[in-house]
mmCIF file of C-alpha atoms in Angstrom:
data_model
loop_
_atom_site.group_PDB
_atom_site.id
_atom_site.type_symbol
_atom_site.label_atom_id
_atom_site.label_comp_id
_atom_site.label_asym_id
_atom_site.label_seq_id
_atom_site.Cartn_x
_atom_site.Cartn_y
_atom_site.Cartn_z
ATOM 1 C CA MET A 1221 190.014 153.050 157.645
ATOM 2 C CA PRO A 1222 189.587 149.544 157.279
ATOM 3 C CA THR A 1223 186.064 150.385 155.662
ATOM 4 C CA LYS A 1224 187.795 153.213 153.473
ATOM 5 C CA ARG A 1225 190.032 150.660 151.968
ATOM 6 C CA LYS A 1226 187.238 148.061 151.158
ATOM 7 C CA GLU A 1227 185.517 150.495 149.164
ATOM 8 C CA THR A 1228 188.359 151.658 147.353
ATOM 9 C CA SER A 1229 189.276 147.937 146.468
ATOM 10 C CA LEU A 1230 185.970 147.457 145.456
ATOM 11 C CA PHE A 1231 185.899 150.502 142.875
ATOM 12 C CA LYS A 1232 188.907 149.455 141.551
ATOM 13 C CA ILE A 1233 187.180 146.139 140.961
ATOM 14 C CA ILE A 1234 184.624 147.475 139.156
ATOM 15 C CA LEU A 1235 186.744 150.076 137.390
ATOM 16 C CA ILE A 1236 188.786 147.109 135.832
ATOM 17 C CA ILE A 1237 185.967 144.869 135.071
ATOM 18 C CA LEU A 1238 184.294 147.787 133.200
ATOM 19 C CA LEU A 1239 187.473 148.479 131.256
ATOM 20 C CA LEU A 1240 187.925 144.776 130.115
ATOM 21 C CA GLY A 1241 184.472 145.091 129.546
ATOM 22 C CA GLY A 1242 184.641 148.046 127.533
ATOM 23 C CA ILE A 1243 188.039 146.428 125.826
ATOM 24 C CA THR A 1244 185.889 142.995 124.980
ATOM 25 C CA VAL A 1245 183.353 145.168 122.910
ATOM 26 C CA GLY A 1246 186.423 146.938 120.855
ATOM 27 C CA VAL A 1247 187.575 143.403 119.943
ATOM 28 C CA LEU A 1248 184.393 142.345 119.348
ATOM 29 C CA ARG A 1249 183.291 145.040 117.191
ATOM 30 C CA VAL A 1250 186.573 144.903 115.155
ATOM 31 C CA SER A 1251 186.804 141.330 114.869
ATOM 32 C CA ASN A 1252 183.154 141.292 113.237
ATOM 33 C CA ALA A 1253 184.016 144.350 111.249
ATOM 34 C CA VAL A 1254 187.338 142.583 109.671
ATOM 35 C CA ARG A 1255 185.088 139.417 109.405
ATOM 36 C CA GLY A 1256 182.256 141.000 107.353
ATOM 37 C CA LYS A 1257 184.814 142.714 104.909
ATOM 38 C CA MET A 1258 186.864 139.282 104.462
ATOM 39 C CA ASP A 1259 182.918 137.603 104.142
ATOM 40 C CA ALA A 1260 182.663 140.383 101.363
ATOM 41 C CA ARG A 1261 185.240 139.871 99.663
ATOM 42 C CA VAL A 1262 184.847 136.543 99.307
ATOM 43 C CA GLU A 1263 181.360 136.746 97.627
ATOM 44 C CA ALA A 1264 183.006 139.565 95.300
ATOM 45 C CA ALA A 1265 185.247 136.833 94.117
ATOM 46 C CA ALA A 1266 182.844 133.736 94.462
ATOM 47 C CA MET A 1267 181.734 133.819 90.895
ATOM 48 C CA GLU A 1268 184.936 133.774 89.604
ATOM 49 C CA ASN A 1269 186.293 131.192 92.020
ATOM 50 C CA LEU A 1270 183.334 128.758 90.898
ATOM 51 C CA GLU A 1271 184.524 128.845 87.413
ATOM 52 C CA ARG A 1272 187.789 128.162 88.222
ATOM 53 C CA ALA A 1273 186.854 125.143 90.903
ATOM 54 C CA GLU A 1274 184.428 123.826 88.181
ATOM 55 C CA SER A 1275 187.176 124.095 85.447
ATOM 56 C CA LEU A 1276 189.914 122.012 88.383
ATOM 57 C CA LEU A 1277 187.425 119.430 89.359
ATOM 58 C CA GLN A 1278 186.771 118.424 85.689
ATOM 59 C CA ASN A 1279 190.877 118.368 84.998
ATOM 60 C CA GLY A 1280 190.478 115.838 88.332
ATOM 61 C CA ASP A 1281 192.296 118.690 90.569
ATOM 62 C CA THR A 1282 190.273 118.061 93.858
ATOM 63 C CA VAL A 1283 192.866 119.627 95.948
ATOM 64 C CA GLU A 1284 192.879 123.010 94.532
ATOM 65 C CA ALA A 1285 189.273 123.209 94.035
ATOM 66 C CA GLU A 1286 188.668 122.516 97.565
ATOM 67 C CA LYS A 1287 190.721 125.352 97.997
ATOM 68 C CA LEU A 1288 188.594 127.708 96.065
ATOM 69 C CA LEU A 1289 185.284 126.282 97.303
ATOM 70 C CA GLN A 1290 185.664 125.987 101.179
ATOM 71 C CA PRO A 1291 186.359 129.959 101.796
ATOM 72 C CA ILE A 1292 182.854 130.338 99.488
ATOM 73 C CA LEU A 1293 181.034 127.829 101.895
ATOM 74 C CA ASP A 1294 182.326 129.129 105.000
ATOM 75 C CA ARG A 1295 181.627 132.838 104.495
ATOM 76 C CA VAL A 1296 178.970 132.941 101.831
ATOM 77 C CA SER A 1297 174.929 132.263 102.264
ATOM 78 C CA ASN A 1298 173.525 133.682 98.765
ATOM 79 C CA PRO A 1299 171.109 131.673 97.023
ATOM 80 C CA ALA A 1300 172.777 133.069 93.765
ATOM 81 C CA ILE A 1301 176.147 131.696 94.856
ATOM 82 C CA SER A 1302 175.845 129.108 97.672
ATOM 83 C CA PRO A 1303 173.591 126.576 95.867
ATOM 84 C CA ARG A 1304 176.115 126.472 93.307
ATOM 85 C CA ALA A 1305 178.945 125.938 95.458
ATOM 86 C CA LEU A 1306 177.567 122.898 97.559
ATOM 87 C CA MET A 1307 176.348 121.311 94.317
ATOM 88 C CA LEU A 1308 180.066 121.718 92.804
ATOM 89 C CA ARG A 1309 181.520 120.246 96.412
ATOM 90 C CA ALA A 1310 179.148 117.424 96.302
ATOM 91 C CA ASP A 1311 181.043 116.708 92.734
ATOM 92 C CA LEU A 1312 184.382 116.560 94.600
ATOM 93 C CA ASP A 1313 182.656 114.548 97.381
ATOM 94 C CA GLU A 1314 181.865 112.013 94.631
ATOM 95 C CA LYS A 1315 184.805 112.211 92.755
ATOM 96 C CA ASN A 1316 186.357 110.740 96.470
ATOM 97 C CA GLY A 1317 183.956 108.168 96.874
ATOM 98 C CA ASN A 1318 182.385 110.388 99.710
ATOM 99 C CA ILE A 1319 178.516 109.620 98.754
ATOM 100 C CA GLU A 1320 176.888 110.731 102.236
ATOM 101 C CA SER A 1321 178.791 113.935 102.246
ATOM 102 C CA ALA A 1322 178.140 114.581 98.694
ATOM 103 C CA ALA A 1323 174.396 113.546 99.702
ATOM 104 C CA GLU A 1324 174.142 115.895 102.740
ATOM 105 C CA HIS A 1325 175.683 118.787 100.409
ATOM 106 C CA LEU A 1326 172.822 118.820 98.095
ATOM 107 C CA ARG A 1327 170.562 118.341 100.823
ATOM 108 C CA ILE A 1328 171.160 121.812 102.103
ATOM 109 C CA ALA A 1329 171.784 123.100 98.604
ATOM 110 C CA SER A 1330 167.842 122.072 97.696
ATOM 111 C CA GLN A 1331 166.563 122.576 101.344
ATOM 112 C CA ASP A 1332 167.948 125.556 102.110
ATOM 113 C CA PHE A 1333 167.659 127.673 99.671
ATOM 114 C CA PRO A 1334 164.284 127.124 98.010
ATOM 115 C CA ASN A 1335 164.304 129.993 95.712
ATOM 116 C CA SER A 1336 167.372 129.715 94.269
ATOM 117 C CA SER A 1337 166.989 128.874 90.284
ATOM 118 C CA ASP A 1338 169.607 126.129 91.429
ATOM 119 C CA ARG A 1339 167.320 124.135 93.655
ATOM 120 C CA PRO A 1340 166.063 121.912 91.327
ATOM 121 C CA GLU A 1341 168.828 120.341 89.750
ATOM 122 C CA ALA A 1342 170.161 120.260 93.249
ATOM 123 C CA ALA A 1343 167.259 118.394 94.421
ATOM 124 C CA LEU A 1344 166.937 116.068 91.425
ATOM 125 C CA ARG A 1345 170.881 114.985 92.159
ATOM 126 C CA TYR A 1346 169.979 114.427 95.853
ATOM 127 C CA ALA A 1347 167.053 112.074 95.156
ATOM 128 C CA LYS A 1348 169.279 109.972 92.786
ATOM 129 C CA LEU A 1349 172.261 109.918 95.189
ATOM 130 C CA LEU A 1350 169.264 108.850 97.972
ATOM 131 C CA GLU A 1351 168.254 106.239 95.586
ATOM 132 C CA ALA A 1352 172.030 104.880 94.804
ATOM 133 C CA GLN A 1353 172.215 104.586 98.862
ATOM 134 C CA GLY A 1354 168.955 102.630 98.896
ATOM 135 C CA LYS A 1355 166.928 105.324 100.405
ATOM 136 C CA VAL A 1356 164.110 104.504 98.088
ATOM 137 C CA ASN A 1357 161.290 106.418 100.056
ATOM 138 C CA GLU A 1358 163.271 109.556 100.651
ATOM 139 C CA ALA A 1359 164.561 109.547 97.111
ATOM 140 C CA PHE A 1360 160.770 109.064 95.752
ATOM 141 C CA ALA A 1361 159.392 111.643 97.751
ATOM 142 C CA VAL A 1362 162.254 114.035 96.530
ATOM 143 C CA TYR A 1363 161.366 112.927 92.846
ATOM 144 C CA ASP A 1364 157.616 113.589 93.704
ATOM 145 C CA ASP A 1365 158.331 117.483 94.553
ATOM 146 C CA VAL A 1366 160.527 118.110 91.811
ATOM 147 C CA SER A 1367 157.844 116.757 89.550
ATOM 148 C CA ARG A 1368 155.597 119.291 90.762
ATOM 149 C CA THR A 1369 157.436 122.363 91.302
ATOM 150 C CA ALA A 1370 160.914 122.266 89.238
ATOM 151 C CA PRO A 1371 160.794 123.858 85.575
ATOM 152 C CA PRO A 1372 159.522 121.241 82.655
ATOM 153 C CA ALA A 1373 163.240 120.557 81.443
ATOM 154 C CA LEU A 1374 164.073 119.238 85.256
ATOM 155 C CA ARG A 1375 160.686 117.381 85.736
ATOM 156 C CA ALA A 1376 160.755 115.099 83.690
ATOM 157 C CA PRO A 1377 163.642 113.100 84.984
ATOM 158 C CA ALA A 1378 161.894 113.199 88.168
ATOM 159 C CA ARG A 1379 158.908 112.103 86.112
ATOM 160 C CA LEU A 1380 160.876 108.865 84.584
ATOM 161 C CA ALA A 1381 161.723 107.628 87.905
ATOM 162 C CA LEU A 1382 158.509 108.076 89.468
ATOM 163 C CA ALA A 1383 156.984 106.215 86.246
ATOM 164 C CA GLY A 1384 159.847 103.417 86.876
ATOM 165 C CA GLN A 1385 158.678 103.021 90.180
ATOM 166 C CA ARG A 1386 155.259 102.527 89.339
ATOM 167 C CA GLU A 1387 155.669 100.263 86.458
ATOM 168 C CA ALA A 1388 158.132 98.071 88.863
ATOM 169 C CA ALA A 1389 155.138 98.022 91.390
ATOM 170 C CA GLY A 1390 152.953 96.610 88.829
ATOM 171 C CA ASP A 1391 150.811 99.922 88.067
ATOM 172 C CA VAL A 1392 151.600 99.625 84.353
ATOM 173 C CA ASP A 1393 148.878 101.979 83.216
ATOM 174 C CA GLY A 1394 149.881 104.822 85.798
ATOM 175 C CA ALA A 1395 153.595 104.601 84.610
ATOM 176 C CA TYR A 1396 152.311 104.519 80.942
ATOM 177 C CA ALA A 1397 150.442 107.843 81.646
ATOM 178 C CA ILE A 1398 153.595 109.594 83.008
ATOM 179 C CA TYR A 1399 155.662 108.654 80.122
ATOM 180 C CA GLN A 1400 152.908 110.300 77.678
ATOM 181 C CA GLN A 1401 152.985 113.178 79.845
ATOM 182 C CA VAL A 1402 156.629 113.327 79.892
ATOM 183 C CA MET A 1403 156.480 113.172 75.906
ATOM 184 C CA GLU A 1404 154.083 115.647 75.836
ATOM 185 C CA ASP A 1405 155.810 118.205 78.139
ATOM 186 C CA THR A 1406 159.871 117.774 77.262
ATOM 187 C CA ASP A 1407 161.634 118.760 74.111
ATOM 188 C CA LEU A 1408 161.513 116.359 71.032
ATOM 189 C CA HIS A 1409 165.022 116.001 70.753
ATOM 190 C CA SER A 1410 165.972 115.423 74.578
ATOM 191 C CA GLU A 1411 167.364 112.406 75.970
ATOM 192 C CA ASP A 1412 164.331 112.378 78.320
ATOM 193 C CA TRP A 1413 161.822 112.619 75.660
ATOM 194 C CA PHE A 1414 163.470 109.546 73.890
ATOM 195 C CA GLU A 1415 163.593 107.792 77.035
ATOM 196 C CA ALA A 1416 160.129 108.160 77.818
ATOM 197 C CA ALA A 1417 159.136 107.297 74.234
ATOM 198 C CA ARG A 1418 161.422 104.117 74.361
ATOM 199 C CA ARG A 1419 159.521 102.369 77.420
ATOM 200 C CA PHE A 1420 156.376 103.830 75.838
ATOM 201 C CA GLY A 1421 156.415 101.695 73.213
ATOM 202 C CA LYS A 1422 157.957 99.027 75.439
ATOM 203 C CA ILE A 1423 154.124 98.673 77.218
ATOM 204 C CA ASN A 1424 152.436 99.323 73.446
ATOM 205 C CA VAL A 1425 154.283 96.389 72.715
ATOM 206 C CA ALA A 1426 153.496 94.727 75.529
ATOM 207 C CA ARG A 1427 150.099 95.105 75.169
ATOM 208 C CA ILE A 1428 149.665 93.681 71.247
#
């Protein structure tokens, strides 16, 4: 009799474990399904909410902008959406004086989404913040990458930064060549073209 009772108790324990396991699996499946639907809903509304968040930031309403941005940052991983959300979050951080957080969001935007069309802009902004923080070596490594891989319109600011670095280090000829390259590759009416021309002319005057 004691043996049968032990076997019955063991059977009940196993049955309870199986039932609990089944319930847990079911709950997880339902939870994942609900999360998936919520993620899809957030992603579907993301572009519209990014536009609204950008408008709110322009008007200085960082609180309401954050309410729109955070669900996108938490639930969406899409190269057509996420980098822009991260850059807007960086804008918000900068408005709040949190430069380190802004730099981190820009780092993620530029490094985690390499095929995004927003990647060069995010990388350029990341380099500028690194430079502002005094992280010069890191900044110029990013500038160098942007100068080689970004579309021409976004290469110019990076090249100007690199040329300025060379000029400050005494490599005037190297800087001169970069300024000339910027003028050749950049739109004649752009601010970068005029800046390159100004520095280029300054070197020429100094050589007279």
